[in-house]
Short mmCIF file of N, CA and C in Angstrom, two decimals:
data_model
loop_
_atom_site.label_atom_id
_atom_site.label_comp_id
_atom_site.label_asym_id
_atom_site.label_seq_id
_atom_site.Cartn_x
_atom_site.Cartn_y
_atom_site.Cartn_z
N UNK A 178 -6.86 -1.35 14.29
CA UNK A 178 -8.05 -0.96 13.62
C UNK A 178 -8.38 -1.98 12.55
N UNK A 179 -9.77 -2.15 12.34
CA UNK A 179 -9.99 -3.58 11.57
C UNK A 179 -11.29 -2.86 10.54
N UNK A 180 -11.33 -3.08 9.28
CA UNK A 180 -12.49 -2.72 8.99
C UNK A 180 -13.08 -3.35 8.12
N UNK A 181 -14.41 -3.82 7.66
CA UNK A 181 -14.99 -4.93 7.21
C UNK A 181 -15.86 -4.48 6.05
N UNK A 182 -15.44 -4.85 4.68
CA UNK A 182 -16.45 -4.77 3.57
C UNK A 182 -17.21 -5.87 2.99
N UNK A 183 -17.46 -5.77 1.80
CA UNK A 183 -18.40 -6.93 1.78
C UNK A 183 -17.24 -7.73 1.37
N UNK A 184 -16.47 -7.94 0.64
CA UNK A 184 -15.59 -9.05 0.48
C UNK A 184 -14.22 -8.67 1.05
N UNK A 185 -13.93 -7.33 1.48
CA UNK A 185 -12.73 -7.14 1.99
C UNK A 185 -12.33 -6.43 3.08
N UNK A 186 -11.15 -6.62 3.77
CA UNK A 186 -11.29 -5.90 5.19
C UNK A 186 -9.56 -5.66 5.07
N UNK A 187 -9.89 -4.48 6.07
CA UNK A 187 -8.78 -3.97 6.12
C UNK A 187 -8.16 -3.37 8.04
N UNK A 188 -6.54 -4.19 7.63
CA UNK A 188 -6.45 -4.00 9.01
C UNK A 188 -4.88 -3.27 9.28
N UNK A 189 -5.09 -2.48 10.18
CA UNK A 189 -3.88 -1.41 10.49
C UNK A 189 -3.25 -1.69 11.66
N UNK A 190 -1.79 -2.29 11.63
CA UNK A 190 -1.34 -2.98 12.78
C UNK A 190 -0.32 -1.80 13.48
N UNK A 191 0.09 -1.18 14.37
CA UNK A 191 0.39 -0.26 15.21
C UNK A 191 1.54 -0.69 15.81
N UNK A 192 2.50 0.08 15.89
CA UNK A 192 4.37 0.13 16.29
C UNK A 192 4.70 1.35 17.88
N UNK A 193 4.30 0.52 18.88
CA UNK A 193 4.87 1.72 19.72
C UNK A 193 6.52 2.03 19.99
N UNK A 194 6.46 3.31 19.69
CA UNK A 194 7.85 4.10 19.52
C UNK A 194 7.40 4.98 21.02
N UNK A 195 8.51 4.27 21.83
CA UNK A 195 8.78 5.02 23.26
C UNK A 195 9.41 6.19 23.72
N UNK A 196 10.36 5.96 22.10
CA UNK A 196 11.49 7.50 22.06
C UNK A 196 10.59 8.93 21.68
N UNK A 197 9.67 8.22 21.03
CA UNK A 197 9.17 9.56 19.91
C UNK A 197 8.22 10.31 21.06
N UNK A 198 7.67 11.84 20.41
CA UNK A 198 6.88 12.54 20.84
C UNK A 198 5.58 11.79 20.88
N UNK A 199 4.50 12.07 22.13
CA UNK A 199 3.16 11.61 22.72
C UNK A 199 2.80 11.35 21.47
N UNK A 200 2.18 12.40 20.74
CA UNK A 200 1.23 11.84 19.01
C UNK A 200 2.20 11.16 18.48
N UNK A 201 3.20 10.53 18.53
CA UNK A 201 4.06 9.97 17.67
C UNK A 201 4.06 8.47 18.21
N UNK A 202 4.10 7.75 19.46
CA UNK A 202 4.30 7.01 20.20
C UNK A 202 3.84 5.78 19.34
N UNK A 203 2.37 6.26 19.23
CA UNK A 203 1.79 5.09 18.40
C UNK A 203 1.48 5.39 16.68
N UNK A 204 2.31 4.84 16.18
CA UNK A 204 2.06 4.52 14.89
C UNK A 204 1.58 3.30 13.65
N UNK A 205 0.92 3.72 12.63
CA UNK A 205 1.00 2.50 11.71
C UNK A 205 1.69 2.03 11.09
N UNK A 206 1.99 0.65 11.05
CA UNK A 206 3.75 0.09 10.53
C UNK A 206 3.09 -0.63 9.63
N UNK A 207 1.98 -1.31 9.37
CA UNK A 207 1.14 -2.00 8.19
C UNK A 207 -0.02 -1.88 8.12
N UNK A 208 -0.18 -1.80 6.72
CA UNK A 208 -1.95 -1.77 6.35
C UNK A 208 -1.92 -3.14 5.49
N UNK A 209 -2.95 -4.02 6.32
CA UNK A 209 -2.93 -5.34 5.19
C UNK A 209 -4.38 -5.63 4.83
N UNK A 210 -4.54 -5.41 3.71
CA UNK A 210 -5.52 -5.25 2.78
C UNK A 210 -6.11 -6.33 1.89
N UNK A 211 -7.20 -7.62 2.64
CA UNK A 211 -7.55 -8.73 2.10
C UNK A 211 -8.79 -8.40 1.56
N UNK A 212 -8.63 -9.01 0.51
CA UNK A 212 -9.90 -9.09 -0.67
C UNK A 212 -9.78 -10.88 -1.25
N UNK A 213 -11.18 -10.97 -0.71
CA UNK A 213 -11.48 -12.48 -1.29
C UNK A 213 -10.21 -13.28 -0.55
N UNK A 214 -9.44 -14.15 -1.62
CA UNK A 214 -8.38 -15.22 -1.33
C UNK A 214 -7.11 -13.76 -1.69
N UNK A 215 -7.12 -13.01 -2.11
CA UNK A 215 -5.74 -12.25 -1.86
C UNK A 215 -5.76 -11.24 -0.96
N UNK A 216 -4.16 -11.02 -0.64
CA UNK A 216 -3.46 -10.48 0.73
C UNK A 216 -2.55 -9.68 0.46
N UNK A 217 -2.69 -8.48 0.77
CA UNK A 217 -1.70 -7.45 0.70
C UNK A 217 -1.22 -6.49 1.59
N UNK A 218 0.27 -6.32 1.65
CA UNK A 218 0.82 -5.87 3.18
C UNK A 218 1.32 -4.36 2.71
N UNK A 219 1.10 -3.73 3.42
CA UNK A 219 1.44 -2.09 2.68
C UNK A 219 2.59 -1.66 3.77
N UNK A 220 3.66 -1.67 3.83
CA UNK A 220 4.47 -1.17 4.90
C UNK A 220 4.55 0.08 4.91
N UNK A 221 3.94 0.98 5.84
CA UNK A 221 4.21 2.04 5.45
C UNK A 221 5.30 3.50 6.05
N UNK A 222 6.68 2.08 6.41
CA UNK A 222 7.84 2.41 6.31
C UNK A 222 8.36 3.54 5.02
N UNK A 223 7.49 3.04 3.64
CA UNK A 223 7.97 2.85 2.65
C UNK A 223 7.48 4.44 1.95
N UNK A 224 6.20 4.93 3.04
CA UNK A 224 5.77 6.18 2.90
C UNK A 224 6.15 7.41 3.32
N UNK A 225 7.33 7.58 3.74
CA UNK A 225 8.28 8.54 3.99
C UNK A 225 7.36 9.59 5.00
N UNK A 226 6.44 9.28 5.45
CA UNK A 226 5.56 9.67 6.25
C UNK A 226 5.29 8.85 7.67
N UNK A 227 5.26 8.94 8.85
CA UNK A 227 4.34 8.57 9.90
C UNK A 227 3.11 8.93 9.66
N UNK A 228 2.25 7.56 9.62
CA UNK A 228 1.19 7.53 10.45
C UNK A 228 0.55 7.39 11.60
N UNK A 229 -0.85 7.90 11.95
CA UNK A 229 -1.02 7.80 12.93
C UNK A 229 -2.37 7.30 13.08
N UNK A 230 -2.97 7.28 12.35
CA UNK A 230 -4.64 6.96 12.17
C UNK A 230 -5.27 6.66 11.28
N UNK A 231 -6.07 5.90 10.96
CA UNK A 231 -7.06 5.45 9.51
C UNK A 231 -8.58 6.34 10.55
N UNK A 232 -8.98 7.43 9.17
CA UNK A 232 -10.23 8.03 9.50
C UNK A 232 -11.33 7.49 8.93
N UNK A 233 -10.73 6.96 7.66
CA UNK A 233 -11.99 6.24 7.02
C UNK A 233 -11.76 5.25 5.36
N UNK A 234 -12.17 4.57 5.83
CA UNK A 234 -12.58 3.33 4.32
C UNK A 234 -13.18 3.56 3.35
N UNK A 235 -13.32 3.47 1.99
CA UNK A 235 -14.61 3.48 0.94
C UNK A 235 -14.08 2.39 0.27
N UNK A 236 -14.91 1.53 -0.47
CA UNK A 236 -15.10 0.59 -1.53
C UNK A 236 -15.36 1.23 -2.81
N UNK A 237 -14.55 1.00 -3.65
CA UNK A 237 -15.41 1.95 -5.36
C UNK A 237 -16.35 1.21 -5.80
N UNK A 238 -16.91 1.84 -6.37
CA UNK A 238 -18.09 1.10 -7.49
C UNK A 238 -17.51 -0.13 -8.01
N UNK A 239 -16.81 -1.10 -8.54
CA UNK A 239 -16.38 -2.08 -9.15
C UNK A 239 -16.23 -2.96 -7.94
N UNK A 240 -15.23 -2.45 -6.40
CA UNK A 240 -15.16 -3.13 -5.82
C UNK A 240 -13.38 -3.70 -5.91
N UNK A 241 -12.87 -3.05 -7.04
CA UNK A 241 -11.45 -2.80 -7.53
C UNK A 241 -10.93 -1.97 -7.13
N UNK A 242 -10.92 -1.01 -6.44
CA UNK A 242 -10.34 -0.17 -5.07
C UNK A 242 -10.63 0.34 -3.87
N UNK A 243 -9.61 0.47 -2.92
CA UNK A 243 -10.26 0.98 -1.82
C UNK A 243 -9.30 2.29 -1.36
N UNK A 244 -10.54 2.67 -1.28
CA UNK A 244 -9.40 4.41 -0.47
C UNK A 244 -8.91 4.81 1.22
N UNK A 245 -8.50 5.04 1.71
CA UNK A 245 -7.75 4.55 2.97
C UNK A 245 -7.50 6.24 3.04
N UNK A 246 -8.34 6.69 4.11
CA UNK A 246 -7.67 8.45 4.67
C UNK A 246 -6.89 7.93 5.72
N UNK A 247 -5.46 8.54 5.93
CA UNK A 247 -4.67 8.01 7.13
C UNK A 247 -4.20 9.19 7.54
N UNK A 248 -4.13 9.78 8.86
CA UNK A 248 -4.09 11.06 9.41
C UNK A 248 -2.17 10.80 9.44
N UNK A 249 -1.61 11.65 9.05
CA UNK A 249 -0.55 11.93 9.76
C UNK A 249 -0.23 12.31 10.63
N UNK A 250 1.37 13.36 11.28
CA UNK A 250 1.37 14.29 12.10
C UNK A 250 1.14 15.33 11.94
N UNK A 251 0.88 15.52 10.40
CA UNK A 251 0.58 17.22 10.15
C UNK A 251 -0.04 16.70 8.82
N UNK A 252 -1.44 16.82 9.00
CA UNK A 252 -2.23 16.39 7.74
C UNK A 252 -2.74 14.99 7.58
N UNK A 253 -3.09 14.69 6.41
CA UNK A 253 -3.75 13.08 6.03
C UNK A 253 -3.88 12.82 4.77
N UNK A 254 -3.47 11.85 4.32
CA UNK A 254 -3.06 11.65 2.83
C UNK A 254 -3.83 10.35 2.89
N UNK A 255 -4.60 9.99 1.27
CA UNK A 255 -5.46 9.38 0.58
C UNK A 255 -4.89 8.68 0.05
N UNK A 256 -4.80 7.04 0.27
CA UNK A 256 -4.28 5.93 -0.47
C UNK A 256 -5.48 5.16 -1.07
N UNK A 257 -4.94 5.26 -2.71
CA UNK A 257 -5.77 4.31 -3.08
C UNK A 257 -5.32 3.12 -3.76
N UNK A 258 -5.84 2.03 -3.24
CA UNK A 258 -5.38 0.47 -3.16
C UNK A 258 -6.20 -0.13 -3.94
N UNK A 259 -5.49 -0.77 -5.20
CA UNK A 259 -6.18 -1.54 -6.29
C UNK A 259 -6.03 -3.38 -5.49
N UNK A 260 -7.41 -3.40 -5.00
CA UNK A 260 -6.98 -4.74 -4.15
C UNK A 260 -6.91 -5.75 -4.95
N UNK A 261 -7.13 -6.04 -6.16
CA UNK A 261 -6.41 -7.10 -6.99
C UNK A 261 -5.25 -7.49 -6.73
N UNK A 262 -4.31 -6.51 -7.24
CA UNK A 262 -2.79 -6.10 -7.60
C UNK A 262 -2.02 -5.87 -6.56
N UNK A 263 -2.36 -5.20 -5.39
CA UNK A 263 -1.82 -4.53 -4.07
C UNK A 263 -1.15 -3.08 -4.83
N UNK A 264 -1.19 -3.10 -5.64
CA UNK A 264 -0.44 -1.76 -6.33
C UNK A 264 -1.25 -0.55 -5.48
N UNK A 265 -0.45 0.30 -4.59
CA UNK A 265 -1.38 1.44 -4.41
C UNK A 265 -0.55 2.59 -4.74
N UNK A 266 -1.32 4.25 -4.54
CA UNK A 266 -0.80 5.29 -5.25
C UNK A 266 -1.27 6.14 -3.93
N UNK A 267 -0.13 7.05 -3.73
CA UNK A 267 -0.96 7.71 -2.42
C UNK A 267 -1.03 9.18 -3.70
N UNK A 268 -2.34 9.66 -2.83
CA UNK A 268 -2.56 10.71 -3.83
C UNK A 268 -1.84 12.42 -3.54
N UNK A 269 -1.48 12.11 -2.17
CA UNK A 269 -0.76 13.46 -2.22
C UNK A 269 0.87 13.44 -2.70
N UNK A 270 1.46 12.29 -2.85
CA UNK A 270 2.15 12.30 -3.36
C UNK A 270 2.48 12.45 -5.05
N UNK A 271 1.03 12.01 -5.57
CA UNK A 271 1.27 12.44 -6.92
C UNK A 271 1.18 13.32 -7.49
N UNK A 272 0.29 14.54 -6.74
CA UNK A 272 -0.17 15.48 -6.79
C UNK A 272 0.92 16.48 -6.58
N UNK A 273 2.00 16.11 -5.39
CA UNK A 273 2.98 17.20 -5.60
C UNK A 273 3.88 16.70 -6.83
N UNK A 274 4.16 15.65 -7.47
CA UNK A 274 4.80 14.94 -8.25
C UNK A 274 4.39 15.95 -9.43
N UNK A 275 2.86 16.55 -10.24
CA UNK A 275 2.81 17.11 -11.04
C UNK A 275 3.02 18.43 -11.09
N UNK A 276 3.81 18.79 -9.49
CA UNK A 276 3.87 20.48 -9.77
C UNK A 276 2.59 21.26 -8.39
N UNK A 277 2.00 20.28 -7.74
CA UNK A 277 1.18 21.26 -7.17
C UNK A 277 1.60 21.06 -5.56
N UNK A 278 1.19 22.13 -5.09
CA UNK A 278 1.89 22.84 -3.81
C UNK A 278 0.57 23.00 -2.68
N UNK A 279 1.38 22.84 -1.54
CA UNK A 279 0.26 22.63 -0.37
C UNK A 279 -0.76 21.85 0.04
N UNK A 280 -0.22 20.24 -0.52
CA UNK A 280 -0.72 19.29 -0.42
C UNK A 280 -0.69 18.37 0.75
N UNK A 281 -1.26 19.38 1.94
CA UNK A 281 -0.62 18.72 3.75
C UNK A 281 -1.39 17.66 3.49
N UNK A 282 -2.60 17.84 3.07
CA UNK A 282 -3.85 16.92 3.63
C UNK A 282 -5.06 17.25 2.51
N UNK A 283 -5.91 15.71 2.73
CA UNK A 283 -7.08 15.66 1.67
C UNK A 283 -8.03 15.68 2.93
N UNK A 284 -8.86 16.67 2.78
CA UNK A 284 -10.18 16.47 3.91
C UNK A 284 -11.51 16.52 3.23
N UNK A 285 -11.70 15.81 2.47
CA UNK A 285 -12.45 15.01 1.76
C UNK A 285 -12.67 13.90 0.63
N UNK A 286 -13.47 13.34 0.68
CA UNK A 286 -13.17 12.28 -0.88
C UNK A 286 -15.02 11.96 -1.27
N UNK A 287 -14.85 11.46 -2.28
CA UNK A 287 -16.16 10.22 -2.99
C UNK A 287 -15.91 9.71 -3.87
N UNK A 288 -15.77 8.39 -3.92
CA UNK A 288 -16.00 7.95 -5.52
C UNK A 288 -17.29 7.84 -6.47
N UNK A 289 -17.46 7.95 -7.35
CA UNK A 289 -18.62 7.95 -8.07
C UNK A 289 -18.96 7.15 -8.29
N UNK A 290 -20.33 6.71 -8.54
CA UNK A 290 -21.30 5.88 -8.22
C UNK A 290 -21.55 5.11 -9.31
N UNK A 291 -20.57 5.17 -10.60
CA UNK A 291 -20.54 4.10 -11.74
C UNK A 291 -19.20 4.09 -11.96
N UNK A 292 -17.91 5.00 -12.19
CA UNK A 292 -16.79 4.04 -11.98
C UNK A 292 -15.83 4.36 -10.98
N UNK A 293 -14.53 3.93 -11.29
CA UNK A 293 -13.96 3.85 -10.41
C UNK A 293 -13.04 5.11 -10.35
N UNK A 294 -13.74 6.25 -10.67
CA UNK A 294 -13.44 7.55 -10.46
C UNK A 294 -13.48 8.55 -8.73
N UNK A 295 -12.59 9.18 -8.09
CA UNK A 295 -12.82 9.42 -6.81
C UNK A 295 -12.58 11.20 -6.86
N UNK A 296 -13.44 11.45 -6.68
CA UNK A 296 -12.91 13.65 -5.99
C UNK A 296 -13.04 13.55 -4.83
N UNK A 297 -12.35 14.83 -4.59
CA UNK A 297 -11.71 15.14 -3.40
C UNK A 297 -11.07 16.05 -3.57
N UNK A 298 -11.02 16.79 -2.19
CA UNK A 298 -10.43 18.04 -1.70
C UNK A 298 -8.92 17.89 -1.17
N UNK A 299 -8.19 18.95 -1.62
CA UNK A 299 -6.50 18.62 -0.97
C UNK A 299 -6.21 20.10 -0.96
N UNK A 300 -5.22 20.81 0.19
CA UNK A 300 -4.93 21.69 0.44
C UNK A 300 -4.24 21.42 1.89
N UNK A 301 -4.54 22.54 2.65
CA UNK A 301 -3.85 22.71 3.90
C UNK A 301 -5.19 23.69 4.66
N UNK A 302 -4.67 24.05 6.14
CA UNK A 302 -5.55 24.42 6.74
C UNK A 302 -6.22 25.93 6.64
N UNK A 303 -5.96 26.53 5.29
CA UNK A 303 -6.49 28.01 5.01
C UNK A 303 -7.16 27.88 3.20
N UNK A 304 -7.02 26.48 3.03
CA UNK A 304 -8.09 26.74 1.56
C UNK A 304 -7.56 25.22 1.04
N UNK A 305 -8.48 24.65 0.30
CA UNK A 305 -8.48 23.52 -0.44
C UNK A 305 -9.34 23.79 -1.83
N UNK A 306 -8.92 22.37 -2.86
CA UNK A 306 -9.21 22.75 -3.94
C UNK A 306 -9.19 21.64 -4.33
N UNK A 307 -10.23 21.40 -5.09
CA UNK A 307 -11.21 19.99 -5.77
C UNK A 307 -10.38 19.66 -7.02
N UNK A 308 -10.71 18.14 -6.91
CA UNK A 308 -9.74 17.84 -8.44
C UNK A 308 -10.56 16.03 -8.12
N UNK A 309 -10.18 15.49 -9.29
CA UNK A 309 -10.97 14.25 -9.76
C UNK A 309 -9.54 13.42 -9.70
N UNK A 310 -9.75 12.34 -9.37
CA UNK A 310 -8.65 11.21 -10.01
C UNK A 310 -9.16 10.03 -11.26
N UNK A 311 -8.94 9.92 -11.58
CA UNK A 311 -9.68 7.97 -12.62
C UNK A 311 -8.34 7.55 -12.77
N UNK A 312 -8.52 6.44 -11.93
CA UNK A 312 -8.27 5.21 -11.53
C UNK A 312 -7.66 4.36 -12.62
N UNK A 313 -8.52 4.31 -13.86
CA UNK A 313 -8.76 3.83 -15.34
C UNK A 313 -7.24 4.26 -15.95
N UNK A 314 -7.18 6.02 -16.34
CA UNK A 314 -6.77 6.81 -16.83
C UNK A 314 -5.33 7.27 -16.40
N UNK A 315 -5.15 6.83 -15.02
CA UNK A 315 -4.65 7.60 -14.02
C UNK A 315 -4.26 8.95 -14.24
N UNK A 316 -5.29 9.84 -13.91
CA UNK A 316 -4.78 10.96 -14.56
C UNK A 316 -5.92 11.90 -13.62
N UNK A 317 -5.18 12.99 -13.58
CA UNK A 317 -6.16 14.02 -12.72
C UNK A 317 -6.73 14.92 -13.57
N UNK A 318 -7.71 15.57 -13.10
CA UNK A 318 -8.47 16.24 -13.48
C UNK A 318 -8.84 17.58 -12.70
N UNK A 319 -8.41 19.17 -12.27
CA UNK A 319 -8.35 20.33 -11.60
C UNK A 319 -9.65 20.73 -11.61
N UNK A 320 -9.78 20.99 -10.42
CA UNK A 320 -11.58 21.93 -10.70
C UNK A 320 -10.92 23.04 -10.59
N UNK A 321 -11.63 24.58 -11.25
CA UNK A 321 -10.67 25.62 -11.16
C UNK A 321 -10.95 26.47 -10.17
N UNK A 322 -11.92 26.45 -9.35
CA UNK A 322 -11.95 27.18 -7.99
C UNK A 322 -11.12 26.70 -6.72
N UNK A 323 -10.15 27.30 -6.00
CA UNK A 323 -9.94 27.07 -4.68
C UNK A 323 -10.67 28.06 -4.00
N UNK A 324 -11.06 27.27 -2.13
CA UNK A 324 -11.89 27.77 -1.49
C UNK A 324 -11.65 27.37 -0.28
N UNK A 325 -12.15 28.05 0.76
CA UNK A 325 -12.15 27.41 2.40
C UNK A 325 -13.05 26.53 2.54
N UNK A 326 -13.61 26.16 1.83
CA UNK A 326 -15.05 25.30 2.55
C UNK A 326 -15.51 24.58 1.72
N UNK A 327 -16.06 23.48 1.59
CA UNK A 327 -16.94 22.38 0.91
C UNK A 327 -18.75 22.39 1.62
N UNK A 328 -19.29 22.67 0.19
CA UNK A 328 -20.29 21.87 0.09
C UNK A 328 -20.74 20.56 0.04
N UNK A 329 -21.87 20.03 0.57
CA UNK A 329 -22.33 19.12 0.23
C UNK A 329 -23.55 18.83 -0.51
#
């Protein structure tokens, strides 16, 4: 999978595992993440997770991160990649890191349209619940309703 921004693209190189179960067979073994003249290799050995799919790309407002939905085998977790630095933070992992529970999967995101702030939905398959990240700050922010469903 290859995907093309205005200065940066991102490409997900795939490991077939012959032993493993059918959805398992094919997985992602790197995400390498070029911006301008820098190059960054994300092994994501290193994510204590299989992947299996990139659903979708965003660019932030600055152009200083990119968010990466990658489906697992049970769920999909939100990486966000400071393409300067290569430093990235997956967000369901930090999220259980502060104490919160039932973090299979994010099935939604946006970043906002002046900084490099992103919401999004994280839960599991009977209710999700909105919360903010900044990027800046690193620090979350809880919306206090959980719910089955998103508006748009």
């Amino acid at each position: 999978m290859v995907w093309k921004g205005d200065n940066t693209t991102i490409t997900a190189n795939t490991l077939k595992q012959d032993a493993a179960a059918d959805f398992e067979q094919n997985i992602i073994d790197t995400i390498v993440v070029a911006h301008g003249k820098e190059k960054h290799i994300l092994h994501t050995e290193d994510f204590g997770v299989k992947l299996v799919d990139i659903t979708s790309v965003a660019e932030s407002p600055s152009n200083s991160w990119i968010a990466i939905r990658a489906e697992k085998t049970a769920g999909s977790n939100l990486i966000l990649v400071n393409v300067k630095t290569g430093k990235y933070t997956i967000l369901n992992e930090r999220l259980e890191k502060t104490g919160k529970q039932d973090v299979e999967t994010i099935t939604s995101y946006n970043w906002s349209p002046k900084e490099d702030i992103i919401a999004f939905a994280y839960g599991n398959t009977e209710k999700s619940i909105l919360a903010i990240y900044d990027t800046k700050k690193d620090r979350f922010v809880y919306l206090p309703r959980a719910t089955n469903y998103i508006v748009a």
